[in-house]
GROMACS .gro file of N, CA and C in nm:
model
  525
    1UNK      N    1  -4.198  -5.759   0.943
    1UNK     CA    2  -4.175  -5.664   0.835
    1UNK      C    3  -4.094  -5.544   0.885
    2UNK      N    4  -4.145  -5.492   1.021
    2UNK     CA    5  -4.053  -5.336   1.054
    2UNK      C    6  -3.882  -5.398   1.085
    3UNK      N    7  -3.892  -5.544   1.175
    3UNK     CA    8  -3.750  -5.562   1.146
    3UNK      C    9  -3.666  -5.548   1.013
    4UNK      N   10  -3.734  -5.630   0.954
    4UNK     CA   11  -3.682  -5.701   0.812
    4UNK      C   12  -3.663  -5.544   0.734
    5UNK      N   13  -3.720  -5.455   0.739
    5UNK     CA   14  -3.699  -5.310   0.669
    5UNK      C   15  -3.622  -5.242   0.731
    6UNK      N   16  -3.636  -5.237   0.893
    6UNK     CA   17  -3.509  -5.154   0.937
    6UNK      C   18  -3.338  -5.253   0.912
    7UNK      N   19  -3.332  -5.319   0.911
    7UNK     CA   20  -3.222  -5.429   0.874
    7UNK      C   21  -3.179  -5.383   0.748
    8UNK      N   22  -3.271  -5.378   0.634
    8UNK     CA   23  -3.227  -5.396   0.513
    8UNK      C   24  -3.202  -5.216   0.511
    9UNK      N   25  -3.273  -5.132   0.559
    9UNK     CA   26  -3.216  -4.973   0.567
    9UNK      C   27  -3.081  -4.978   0.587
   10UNK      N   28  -3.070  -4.995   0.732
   10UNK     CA   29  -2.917  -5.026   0.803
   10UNK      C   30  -2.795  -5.050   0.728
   11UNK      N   31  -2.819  -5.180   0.644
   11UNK     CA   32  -2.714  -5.264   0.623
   11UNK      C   33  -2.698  -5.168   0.480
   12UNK      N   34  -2.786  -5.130   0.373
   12UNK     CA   35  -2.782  -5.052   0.242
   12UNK      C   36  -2.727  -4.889   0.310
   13UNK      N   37  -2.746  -4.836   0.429
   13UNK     CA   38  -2.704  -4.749   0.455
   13UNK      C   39  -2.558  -4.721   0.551
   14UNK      N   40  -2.547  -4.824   0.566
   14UNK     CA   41  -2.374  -4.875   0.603
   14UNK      C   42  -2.272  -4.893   0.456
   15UNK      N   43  -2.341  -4.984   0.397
   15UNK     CA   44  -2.260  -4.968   0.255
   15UNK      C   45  -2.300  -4.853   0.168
   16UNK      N   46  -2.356  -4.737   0.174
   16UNK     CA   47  -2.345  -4.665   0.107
   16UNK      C   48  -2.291  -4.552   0.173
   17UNK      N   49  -2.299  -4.548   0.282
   17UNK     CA   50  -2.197  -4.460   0.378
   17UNK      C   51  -2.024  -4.484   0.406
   18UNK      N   52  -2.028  -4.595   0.400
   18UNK     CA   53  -1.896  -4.670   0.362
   18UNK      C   54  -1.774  -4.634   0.279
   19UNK      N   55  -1.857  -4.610   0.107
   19UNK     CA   56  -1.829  -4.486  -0.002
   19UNK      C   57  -1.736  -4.380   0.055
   20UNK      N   58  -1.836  -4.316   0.129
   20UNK     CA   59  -1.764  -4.206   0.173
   20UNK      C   60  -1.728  -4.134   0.267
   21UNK      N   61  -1.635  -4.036   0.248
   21UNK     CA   62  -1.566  -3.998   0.359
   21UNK      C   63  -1.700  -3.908   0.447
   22UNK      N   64  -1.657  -3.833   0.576
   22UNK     CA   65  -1.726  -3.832   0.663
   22UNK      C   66  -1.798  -3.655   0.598
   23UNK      N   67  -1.686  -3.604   0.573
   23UNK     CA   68  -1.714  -3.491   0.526
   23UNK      C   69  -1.866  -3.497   0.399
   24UNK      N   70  -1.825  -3.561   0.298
   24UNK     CA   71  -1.930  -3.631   0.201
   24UNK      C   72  -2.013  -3.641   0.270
   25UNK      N   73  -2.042  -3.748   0.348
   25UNK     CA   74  -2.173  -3.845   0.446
   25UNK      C   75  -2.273  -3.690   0.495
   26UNK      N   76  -2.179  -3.590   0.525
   26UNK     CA   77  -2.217  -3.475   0.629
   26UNK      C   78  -2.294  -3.400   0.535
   27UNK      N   79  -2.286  -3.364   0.401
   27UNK     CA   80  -2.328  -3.261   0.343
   27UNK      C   81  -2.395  -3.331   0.212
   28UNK      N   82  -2.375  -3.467   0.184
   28UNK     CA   83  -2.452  -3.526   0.087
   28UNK      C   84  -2.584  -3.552   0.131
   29UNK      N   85  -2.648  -3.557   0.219
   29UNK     CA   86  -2.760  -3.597   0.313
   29UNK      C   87  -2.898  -3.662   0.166
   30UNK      N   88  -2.924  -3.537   0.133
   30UNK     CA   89  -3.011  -3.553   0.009
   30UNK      C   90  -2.938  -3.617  -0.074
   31UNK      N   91  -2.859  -3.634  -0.141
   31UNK     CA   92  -2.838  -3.792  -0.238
   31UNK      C   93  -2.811  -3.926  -0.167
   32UNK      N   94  -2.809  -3.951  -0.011
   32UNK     CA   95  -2.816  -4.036   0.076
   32UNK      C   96  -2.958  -4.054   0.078
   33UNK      N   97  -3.054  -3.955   0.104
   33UNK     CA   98  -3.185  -4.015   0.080
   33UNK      C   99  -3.236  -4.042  -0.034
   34UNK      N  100  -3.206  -3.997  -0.146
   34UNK     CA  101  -3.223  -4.031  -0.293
   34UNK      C  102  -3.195  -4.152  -0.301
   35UNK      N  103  -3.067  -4.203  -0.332
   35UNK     CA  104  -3.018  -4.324  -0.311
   35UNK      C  105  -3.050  -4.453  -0.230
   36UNK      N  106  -3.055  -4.405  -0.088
   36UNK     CA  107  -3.142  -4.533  -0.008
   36UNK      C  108  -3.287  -4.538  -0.074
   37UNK      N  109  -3.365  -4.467  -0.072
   37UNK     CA  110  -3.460  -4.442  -0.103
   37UNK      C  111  -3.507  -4.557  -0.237
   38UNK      N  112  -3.398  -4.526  -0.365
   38UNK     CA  113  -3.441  -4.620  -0.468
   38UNK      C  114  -3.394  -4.778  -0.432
   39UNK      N  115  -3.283  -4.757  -0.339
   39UNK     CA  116  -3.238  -4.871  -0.317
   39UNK      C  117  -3.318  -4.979  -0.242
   40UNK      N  118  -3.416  -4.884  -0.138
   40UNK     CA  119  -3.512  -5.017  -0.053
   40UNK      C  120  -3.622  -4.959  -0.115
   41UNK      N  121  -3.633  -4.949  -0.224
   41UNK     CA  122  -3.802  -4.944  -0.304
   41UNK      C  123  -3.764  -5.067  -0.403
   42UNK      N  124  -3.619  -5.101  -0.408
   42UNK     CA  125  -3.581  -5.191  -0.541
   42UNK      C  126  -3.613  -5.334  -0.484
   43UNK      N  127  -3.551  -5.303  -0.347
   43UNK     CA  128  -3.548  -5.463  -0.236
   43UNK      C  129  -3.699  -5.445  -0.189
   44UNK      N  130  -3.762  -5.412  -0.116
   44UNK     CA  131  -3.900  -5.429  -0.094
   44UNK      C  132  -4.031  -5.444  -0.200
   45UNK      N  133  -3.976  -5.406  -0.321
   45UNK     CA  134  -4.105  -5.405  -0.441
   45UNK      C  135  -4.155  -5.551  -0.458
   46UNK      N  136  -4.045  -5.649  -0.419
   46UNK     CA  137  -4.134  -5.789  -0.455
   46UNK      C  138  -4.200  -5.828  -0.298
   47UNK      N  139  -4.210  -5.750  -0.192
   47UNK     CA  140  -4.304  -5.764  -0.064
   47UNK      C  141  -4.417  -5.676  -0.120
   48UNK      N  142  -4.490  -5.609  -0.184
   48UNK     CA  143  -4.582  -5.573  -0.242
   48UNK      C  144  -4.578  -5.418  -0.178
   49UNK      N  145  -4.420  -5.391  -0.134
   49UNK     CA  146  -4.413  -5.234  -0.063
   49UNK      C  147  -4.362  -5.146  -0.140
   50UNK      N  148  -4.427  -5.039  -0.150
   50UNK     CA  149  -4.353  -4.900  -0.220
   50UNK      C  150  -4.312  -4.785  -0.157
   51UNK      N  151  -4.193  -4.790  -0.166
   51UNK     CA  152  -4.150  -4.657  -0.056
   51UNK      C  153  -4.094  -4.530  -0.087
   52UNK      N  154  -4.157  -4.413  -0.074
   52UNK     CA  155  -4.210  -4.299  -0.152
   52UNK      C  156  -4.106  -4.230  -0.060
   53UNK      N  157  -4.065  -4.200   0.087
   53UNK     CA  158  -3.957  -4.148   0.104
   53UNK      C  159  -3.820  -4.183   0.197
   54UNK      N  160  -3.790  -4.102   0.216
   54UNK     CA  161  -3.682  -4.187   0.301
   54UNK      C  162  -3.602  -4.060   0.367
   55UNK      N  163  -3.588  -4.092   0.485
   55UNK     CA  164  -3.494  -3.917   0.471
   55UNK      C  165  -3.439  -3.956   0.656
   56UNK      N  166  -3.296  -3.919   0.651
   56UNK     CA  167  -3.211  -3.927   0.768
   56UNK      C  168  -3.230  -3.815   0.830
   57UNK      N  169  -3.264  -3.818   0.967
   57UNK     CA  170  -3.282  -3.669   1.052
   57UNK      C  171  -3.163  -3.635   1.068
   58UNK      N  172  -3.068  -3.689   1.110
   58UNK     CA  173  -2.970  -3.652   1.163
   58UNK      C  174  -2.825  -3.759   1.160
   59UNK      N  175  -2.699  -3.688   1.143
   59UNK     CA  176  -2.604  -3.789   1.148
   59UNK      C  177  -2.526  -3.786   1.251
   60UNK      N  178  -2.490  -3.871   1.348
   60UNK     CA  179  -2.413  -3.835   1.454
   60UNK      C  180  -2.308  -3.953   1.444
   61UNK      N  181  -2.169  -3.871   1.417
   61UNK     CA  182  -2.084  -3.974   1.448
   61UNK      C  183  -2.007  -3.986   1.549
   62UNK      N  184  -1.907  -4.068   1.609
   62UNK     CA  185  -1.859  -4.120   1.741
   62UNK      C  186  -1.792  -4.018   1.804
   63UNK      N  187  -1.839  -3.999   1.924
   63UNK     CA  188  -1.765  -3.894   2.015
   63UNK      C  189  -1.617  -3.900   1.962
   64UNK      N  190  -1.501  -3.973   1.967
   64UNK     CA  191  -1.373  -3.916   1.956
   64UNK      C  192  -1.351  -3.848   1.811
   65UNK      N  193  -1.461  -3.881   1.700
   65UNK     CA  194  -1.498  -3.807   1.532
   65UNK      C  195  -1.504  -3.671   1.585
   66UNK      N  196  -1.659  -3.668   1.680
   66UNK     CA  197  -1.657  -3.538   1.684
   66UNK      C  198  -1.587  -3.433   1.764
   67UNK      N  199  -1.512  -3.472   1.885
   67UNK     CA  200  -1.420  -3.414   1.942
   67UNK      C  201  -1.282  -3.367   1.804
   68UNK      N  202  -1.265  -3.474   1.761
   68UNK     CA  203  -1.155  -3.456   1.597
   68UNK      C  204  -1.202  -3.361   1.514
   69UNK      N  205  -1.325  -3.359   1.522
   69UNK     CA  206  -1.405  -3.223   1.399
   69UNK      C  207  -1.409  -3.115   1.452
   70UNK      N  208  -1.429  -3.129   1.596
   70UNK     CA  209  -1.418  -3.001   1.696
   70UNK      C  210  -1.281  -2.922   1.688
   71UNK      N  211  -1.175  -3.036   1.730
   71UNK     CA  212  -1.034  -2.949   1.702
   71UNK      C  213  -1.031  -2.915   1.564
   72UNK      N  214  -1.023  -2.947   1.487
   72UNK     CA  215  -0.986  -2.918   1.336
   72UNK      C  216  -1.093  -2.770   1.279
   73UNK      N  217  -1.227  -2.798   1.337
   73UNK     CA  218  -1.263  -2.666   1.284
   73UNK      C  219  -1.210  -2.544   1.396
   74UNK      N  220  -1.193  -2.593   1.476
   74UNK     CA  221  -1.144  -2.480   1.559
   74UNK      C  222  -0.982  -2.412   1.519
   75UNK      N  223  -0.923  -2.515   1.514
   75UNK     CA  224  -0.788  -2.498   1.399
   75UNK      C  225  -0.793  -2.436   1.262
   76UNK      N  226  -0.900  -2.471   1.218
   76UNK     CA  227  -0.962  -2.411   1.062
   76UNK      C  228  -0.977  -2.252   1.119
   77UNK      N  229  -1.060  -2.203   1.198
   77UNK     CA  230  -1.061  -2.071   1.238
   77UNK      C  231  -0.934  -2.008   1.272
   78UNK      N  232  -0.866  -2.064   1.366
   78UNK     CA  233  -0.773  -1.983   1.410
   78UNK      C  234  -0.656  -1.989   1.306
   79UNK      N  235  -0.630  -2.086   1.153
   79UNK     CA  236  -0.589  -2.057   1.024
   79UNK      C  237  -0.628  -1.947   0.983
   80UNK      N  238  -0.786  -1.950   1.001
   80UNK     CA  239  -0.796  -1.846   0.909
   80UNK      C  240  -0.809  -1.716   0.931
   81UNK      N  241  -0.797  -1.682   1.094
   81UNK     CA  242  -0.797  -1.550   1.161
   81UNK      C  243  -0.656  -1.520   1.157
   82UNK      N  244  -0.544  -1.621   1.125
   82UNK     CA  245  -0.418  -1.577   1.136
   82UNK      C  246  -0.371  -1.533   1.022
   83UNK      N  247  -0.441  -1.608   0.898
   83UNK     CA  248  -0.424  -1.550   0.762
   83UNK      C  249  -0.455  -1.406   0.733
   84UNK      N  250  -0.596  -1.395   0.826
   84UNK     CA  251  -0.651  -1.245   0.830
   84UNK      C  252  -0.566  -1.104   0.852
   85UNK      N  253  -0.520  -1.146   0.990
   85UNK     CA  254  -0.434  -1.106   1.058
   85UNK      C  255  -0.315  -1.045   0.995
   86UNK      N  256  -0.280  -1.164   0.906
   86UNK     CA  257  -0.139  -1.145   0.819
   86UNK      C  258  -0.146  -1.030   0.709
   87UNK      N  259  -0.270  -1.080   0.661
   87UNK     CA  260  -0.320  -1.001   0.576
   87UNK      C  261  -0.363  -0.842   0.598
   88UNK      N  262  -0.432  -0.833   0.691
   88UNK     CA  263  -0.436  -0.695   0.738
   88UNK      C  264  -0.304  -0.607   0.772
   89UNK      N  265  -0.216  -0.695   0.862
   89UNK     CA  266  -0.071  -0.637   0.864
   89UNK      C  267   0.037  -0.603   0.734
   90UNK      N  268  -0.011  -0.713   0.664
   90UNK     CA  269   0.060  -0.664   0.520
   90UNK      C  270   0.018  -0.512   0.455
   91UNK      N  271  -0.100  -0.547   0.430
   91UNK     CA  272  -0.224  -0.379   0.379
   91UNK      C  273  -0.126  -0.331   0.455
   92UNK      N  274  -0.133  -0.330   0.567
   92UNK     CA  275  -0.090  -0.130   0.701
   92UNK      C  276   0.039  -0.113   0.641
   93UNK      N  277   0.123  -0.207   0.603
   93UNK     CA  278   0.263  -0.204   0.587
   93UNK      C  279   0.273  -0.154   0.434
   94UNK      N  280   0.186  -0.214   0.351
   94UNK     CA  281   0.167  -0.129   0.198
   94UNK      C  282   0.113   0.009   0.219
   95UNK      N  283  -0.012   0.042   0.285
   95UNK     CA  284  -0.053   0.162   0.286
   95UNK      C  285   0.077   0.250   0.351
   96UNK      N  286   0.177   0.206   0.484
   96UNK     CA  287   0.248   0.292   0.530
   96UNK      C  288   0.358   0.340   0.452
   97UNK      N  289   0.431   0.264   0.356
   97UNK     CA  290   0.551   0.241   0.292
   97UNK      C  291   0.487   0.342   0.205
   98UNK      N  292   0.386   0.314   0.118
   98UNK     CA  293   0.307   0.381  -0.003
   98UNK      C  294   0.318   0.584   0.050
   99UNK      N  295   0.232   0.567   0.173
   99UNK     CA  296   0.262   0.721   0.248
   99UNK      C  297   0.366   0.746   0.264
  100UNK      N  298   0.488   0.679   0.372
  100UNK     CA  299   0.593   0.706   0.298
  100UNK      C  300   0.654   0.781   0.218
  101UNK      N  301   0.628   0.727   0.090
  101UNK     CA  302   0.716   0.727  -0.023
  101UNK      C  303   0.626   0.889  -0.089
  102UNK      N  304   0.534   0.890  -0.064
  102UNK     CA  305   0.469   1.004  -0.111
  102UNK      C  306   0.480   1.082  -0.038
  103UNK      N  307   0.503   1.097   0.114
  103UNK     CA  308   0.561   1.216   0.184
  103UNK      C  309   0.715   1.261   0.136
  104UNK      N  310   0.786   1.131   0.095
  104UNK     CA  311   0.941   1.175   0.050
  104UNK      C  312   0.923   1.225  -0.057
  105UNK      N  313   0.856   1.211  -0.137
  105UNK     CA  314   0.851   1.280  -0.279
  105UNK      C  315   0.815   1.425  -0.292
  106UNK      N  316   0.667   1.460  -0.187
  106UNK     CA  317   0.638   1.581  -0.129
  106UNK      C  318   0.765   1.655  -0.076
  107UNK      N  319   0.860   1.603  -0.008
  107UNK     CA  320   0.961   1.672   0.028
  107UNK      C  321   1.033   1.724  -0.051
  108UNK      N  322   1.098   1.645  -0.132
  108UNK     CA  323   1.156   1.673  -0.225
  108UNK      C  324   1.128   1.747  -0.340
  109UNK      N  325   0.971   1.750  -0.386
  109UNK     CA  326   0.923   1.859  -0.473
  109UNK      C  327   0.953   1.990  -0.392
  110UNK      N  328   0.933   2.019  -0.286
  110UNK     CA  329   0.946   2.131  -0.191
  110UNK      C  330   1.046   2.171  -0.183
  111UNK      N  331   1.162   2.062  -0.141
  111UNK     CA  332   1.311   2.131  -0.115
  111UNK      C  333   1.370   2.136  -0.264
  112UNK      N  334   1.318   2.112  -0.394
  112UNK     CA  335   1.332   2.122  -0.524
  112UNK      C  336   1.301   2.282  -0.566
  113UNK      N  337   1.168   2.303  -0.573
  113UNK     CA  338   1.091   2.432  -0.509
  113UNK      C  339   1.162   2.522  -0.455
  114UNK      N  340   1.256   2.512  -0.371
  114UNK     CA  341   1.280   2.624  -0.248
  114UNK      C  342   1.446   2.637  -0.367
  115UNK      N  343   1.501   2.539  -0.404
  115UNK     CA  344   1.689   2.521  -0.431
  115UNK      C  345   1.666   2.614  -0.530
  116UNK      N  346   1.513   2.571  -0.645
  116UNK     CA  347   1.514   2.675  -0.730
  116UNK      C  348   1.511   2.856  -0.742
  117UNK      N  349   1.414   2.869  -0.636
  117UNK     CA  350   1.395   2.971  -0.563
  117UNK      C  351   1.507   3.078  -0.527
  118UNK      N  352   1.599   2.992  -0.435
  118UNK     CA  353   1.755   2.993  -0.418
  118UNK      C  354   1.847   3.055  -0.492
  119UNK      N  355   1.829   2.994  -0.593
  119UNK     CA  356   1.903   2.965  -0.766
  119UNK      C  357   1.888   3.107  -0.846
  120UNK      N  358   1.757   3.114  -0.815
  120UNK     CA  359   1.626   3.232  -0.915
  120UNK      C  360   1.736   3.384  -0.840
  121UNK      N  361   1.711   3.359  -0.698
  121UNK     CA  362   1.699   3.524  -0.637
  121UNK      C  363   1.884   3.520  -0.644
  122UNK      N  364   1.934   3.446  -0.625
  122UNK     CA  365   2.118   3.418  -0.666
  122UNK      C  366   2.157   3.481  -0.780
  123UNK      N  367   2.085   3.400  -0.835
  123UNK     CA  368   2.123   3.467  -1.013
  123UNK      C  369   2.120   3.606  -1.035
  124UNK      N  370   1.983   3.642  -1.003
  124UNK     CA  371   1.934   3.814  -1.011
  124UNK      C  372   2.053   3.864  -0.959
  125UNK      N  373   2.046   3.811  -0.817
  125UNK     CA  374   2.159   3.926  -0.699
  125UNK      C  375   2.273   3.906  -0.803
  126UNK      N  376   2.304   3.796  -0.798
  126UNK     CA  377   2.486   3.796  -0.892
  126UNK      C  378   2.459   3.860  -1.029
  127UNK      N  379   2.351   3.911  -1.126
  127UNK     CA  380   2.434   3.924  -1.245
  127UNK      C  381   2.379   4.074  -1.176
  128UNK      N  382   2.317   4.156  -1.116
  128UNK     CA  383   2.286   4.246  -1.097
  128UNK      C  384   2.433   4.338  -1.029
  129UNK      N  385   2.470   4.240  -0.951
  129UNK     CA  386   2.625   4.289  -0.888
  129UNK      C  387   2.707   4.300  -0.962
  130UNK      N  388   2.757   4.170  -1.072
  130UNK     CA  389   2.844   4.173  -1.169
  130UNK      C  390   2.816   4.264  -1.301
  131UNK      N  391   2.692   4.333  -1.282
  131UNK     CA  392   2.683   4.441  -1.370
  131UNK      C  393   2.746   4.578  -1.289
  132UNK      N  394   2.718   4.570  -1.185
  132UNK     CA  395   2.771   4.714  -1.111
  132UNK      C  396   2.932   4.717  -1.117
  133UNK      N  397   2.969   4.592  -1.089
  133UNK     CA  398   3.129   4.603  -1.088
  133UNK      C  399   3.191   4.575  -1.194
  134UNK      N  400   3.147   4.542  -1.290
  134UNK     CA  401   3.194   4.551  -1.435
  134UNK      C  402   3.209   4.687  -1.489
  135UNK      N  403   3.097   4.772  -1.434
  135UNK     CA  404   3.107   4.921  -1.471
  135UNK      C  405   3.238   4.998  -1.426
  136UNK      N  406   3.192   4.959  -1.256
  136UNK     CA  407   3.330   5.019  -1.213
  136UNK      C  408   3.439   4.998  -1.260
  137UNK      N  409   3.462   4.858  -1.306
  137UNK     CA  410   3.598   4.830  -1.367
  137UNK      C  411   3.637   4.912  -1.501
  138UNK      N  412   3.497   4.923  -1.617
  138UNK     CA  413   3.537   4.981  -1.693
  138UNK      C  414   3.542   5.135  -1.652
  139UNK      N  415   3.504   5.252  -1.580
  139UNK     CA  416   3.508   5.298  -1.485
  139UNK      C  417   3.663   5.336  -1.474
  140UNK      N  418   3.720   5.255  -1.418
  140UNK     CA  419   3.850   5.269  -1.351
  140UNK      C  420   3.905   5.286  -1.474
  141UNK      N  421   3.937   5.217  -1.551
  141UNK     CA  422   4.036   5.211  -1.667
  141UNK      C  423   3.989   5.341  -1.795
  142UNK      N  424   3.895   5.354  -1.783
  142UNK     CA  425   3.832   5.498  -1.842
  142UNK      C  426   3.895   5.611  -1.791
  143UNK      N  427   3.852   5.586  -1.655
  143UNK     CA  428   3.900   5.717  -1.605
  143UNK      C  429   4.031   5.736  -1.548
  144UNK      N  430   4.093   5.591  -1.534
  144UNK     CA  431   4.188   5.572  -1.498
  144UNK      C  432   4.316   5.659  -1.562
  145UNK      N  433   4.356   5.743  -1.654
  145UNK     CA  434   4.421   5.738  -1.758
  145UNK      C  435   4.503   5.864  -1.678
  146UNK      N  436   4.622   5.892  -1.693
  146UNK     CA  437   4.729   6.062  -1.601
  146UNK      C  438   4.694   6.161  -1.681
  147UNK      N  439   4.615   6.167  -1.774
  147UNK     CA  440   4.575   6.304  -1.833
  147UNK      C  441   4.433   6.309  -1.784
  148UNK      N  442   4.339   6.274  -1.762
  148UNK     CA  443   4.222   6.298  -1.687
  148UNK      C  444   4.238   6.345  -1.524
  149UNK      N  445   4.141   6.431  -1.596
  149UNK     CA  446   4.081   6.532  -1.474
  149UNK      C  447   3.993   6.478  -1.406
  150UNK      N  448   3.969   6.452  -1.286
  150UNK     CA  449   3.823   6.408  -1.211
  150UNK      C  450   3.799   6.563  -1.080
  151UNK      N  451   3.635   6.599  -1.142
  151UNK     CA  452   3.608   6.683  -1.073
  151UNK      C  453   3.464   6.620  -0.956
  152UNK      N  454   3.489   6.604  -0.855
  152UNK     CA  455   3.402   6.531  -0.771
  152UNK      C  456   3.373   6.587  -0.661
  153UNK      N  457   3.264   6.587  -0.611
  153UNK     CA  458   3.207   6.620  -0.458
  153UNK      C  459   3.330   6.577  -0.369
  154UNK      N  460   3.384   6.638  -0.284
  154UNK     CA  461   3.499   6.595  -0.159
  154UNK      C  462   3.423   6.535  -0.043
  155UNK      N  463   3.261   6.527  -0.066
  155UNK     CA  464   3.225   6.427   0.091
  155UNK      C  465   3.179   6.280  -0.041
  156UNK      N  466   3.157   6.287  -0.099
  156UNK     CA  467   3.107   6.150  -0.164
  156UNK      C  468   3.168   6.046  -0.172
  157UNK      N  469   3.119   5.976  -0.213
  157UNK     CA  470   3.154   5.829  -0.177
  157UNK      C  471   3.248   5.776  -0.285
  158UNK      N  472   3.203   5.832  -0.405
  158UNK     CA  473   3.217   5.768  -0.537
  158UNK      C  474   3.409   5.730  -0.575
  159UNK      N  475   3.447   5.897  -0.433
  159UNK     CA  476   3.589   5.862  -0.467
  159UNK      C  477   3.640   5.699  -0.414
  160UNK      N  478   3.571   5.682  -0.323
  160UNK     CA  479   3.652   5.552  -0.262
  160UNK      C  480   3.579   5.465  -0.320
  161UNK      N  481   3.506   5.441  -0.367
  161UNK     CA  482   3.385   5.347  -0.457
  161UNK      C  483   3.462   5.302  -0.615
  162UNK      N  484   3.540   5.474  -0.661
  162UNK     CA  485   3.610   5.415  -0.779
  162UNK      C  486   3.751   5.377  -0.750
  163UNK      N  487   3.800   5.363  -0.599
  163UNK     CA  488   3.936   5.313  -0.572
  163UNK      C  489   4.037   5.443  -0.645
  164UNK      N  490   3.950   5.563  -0.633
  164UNK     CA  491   4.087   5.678  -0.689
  164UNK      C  492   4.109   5.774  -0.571
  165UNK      N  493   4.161   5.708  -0.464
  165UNK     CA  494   4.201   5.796  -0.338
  165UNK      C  495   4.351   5.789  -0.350
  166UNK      N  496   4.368   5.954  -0.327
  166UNK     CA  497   4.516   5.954  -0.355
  166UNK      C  498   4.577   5.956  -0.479
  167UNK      N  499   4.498   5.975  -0.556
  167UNK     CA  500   4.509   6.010  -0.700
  167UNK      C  501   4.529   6.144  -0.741
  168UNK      N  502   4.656   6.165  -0.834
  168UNK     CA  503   4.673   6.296  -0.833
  168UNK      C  504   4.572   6.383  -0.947
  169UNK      N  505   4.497   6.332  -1.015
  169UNK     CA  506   4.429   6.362  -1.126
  169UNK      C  507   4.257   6.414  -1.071
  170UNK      N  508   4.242   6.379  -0.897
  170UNK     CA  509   4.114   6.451  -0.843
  170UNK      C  510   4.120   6.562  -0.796
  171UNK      N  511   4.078   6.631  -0.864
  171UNK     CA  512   4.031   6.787  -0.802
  171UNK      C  513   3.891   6.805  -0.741
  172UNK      N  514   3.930   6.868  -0.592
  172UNK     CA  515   3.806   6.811  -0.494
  172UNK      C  516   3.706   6.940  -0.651
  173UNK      N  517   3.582   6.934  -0.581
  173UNK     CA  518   3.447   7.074  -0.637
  173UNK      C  519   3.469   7.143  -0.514
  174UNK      N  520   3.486   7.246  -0.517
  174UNK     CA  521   3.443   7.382  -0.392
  174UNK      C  522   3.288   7.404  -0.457
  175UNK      N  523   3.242   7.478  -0.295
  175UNK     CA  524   3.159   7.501  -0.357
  175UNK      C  525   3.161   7.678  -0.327
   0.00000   0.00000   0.00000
């Protein structure tokens, strides 16, 4: 009988391993014992045997399998540490480009900032000047005229300021 049952295990667990690939065989374990299980309760029920479980400890397949499973998961890792890898280098290269681009923009709000600045105190200085010398101009042509009299301080400035040096129409002030 223990022959005749380990035989008929064997041979139902060769053809049902057969099915499938190795990967399957490896991780189906429990529907391998499910399966054998009904299968030699179906073949032994007319020996007056009922067999309640069934269960594989362990699967070991042929050294050059598992040397083959050895490289390949080891290959599987170093896939997937290189994917990692890739991946992490990509991120640094988004995060750096990203900083980047937000330090150039920072710049440029700044040197935007400063041109205006520039622009602001330019303007003031120029219309503030072009008001002074607009005066003088009208100034000159006001006073400019051969019947005007100009009575002025002889140390001041104003004579050479209104360009009337040497003008016969200034009479210095005594004092």
């Amino acid at each position: 009988f223990d022959y005749a049952a380990t035989t008929l295990a064997q041979t139902n667990l060769r053809n049902f391993i057969g099915d499938k690939t190795l990967d399957e065989t490896l991780t189906a374990r429990d529907t391998i014992n499910t399966s054998l299980r009904e299968i030699l309760d179906d073949a032994t029920n007319s020996w007056g045997v009922k067999v309640t479980k069934v269960e594989l400890q362990k699967i070991d397949p042929p050294q050059d399998i598992t040397d083959s499973m050895s490289k390949q998961m080891k290959a599987e890792r170093e896939k997937r540490a290189r994917i990692l890898e890739a991946e992490g280098f990509k991120e640094a290269e988004i995060l750096k480009a990203d900083g980047d681009a937000k330090a150039r923009l920072l710049r440029a709000e700044a040197e935007a900032k400063a041109i205006e600045k520039v622009a602001q105190a330019a303007e003031k200085n120029f219309t503030d000047r072009a008001e002074k010398l607009k005066r003088l101009e009208v100034s000159q042509v006001v006073l400019g005229g051969e019947n005007t009299k100009f009575i002025l301080p002889t140390n001041g400035e104003l004579v050479s300021v209104l360009n009337l040096d040497g003008k016969q129409n200034i009479v210095p002030l005594k004092k």
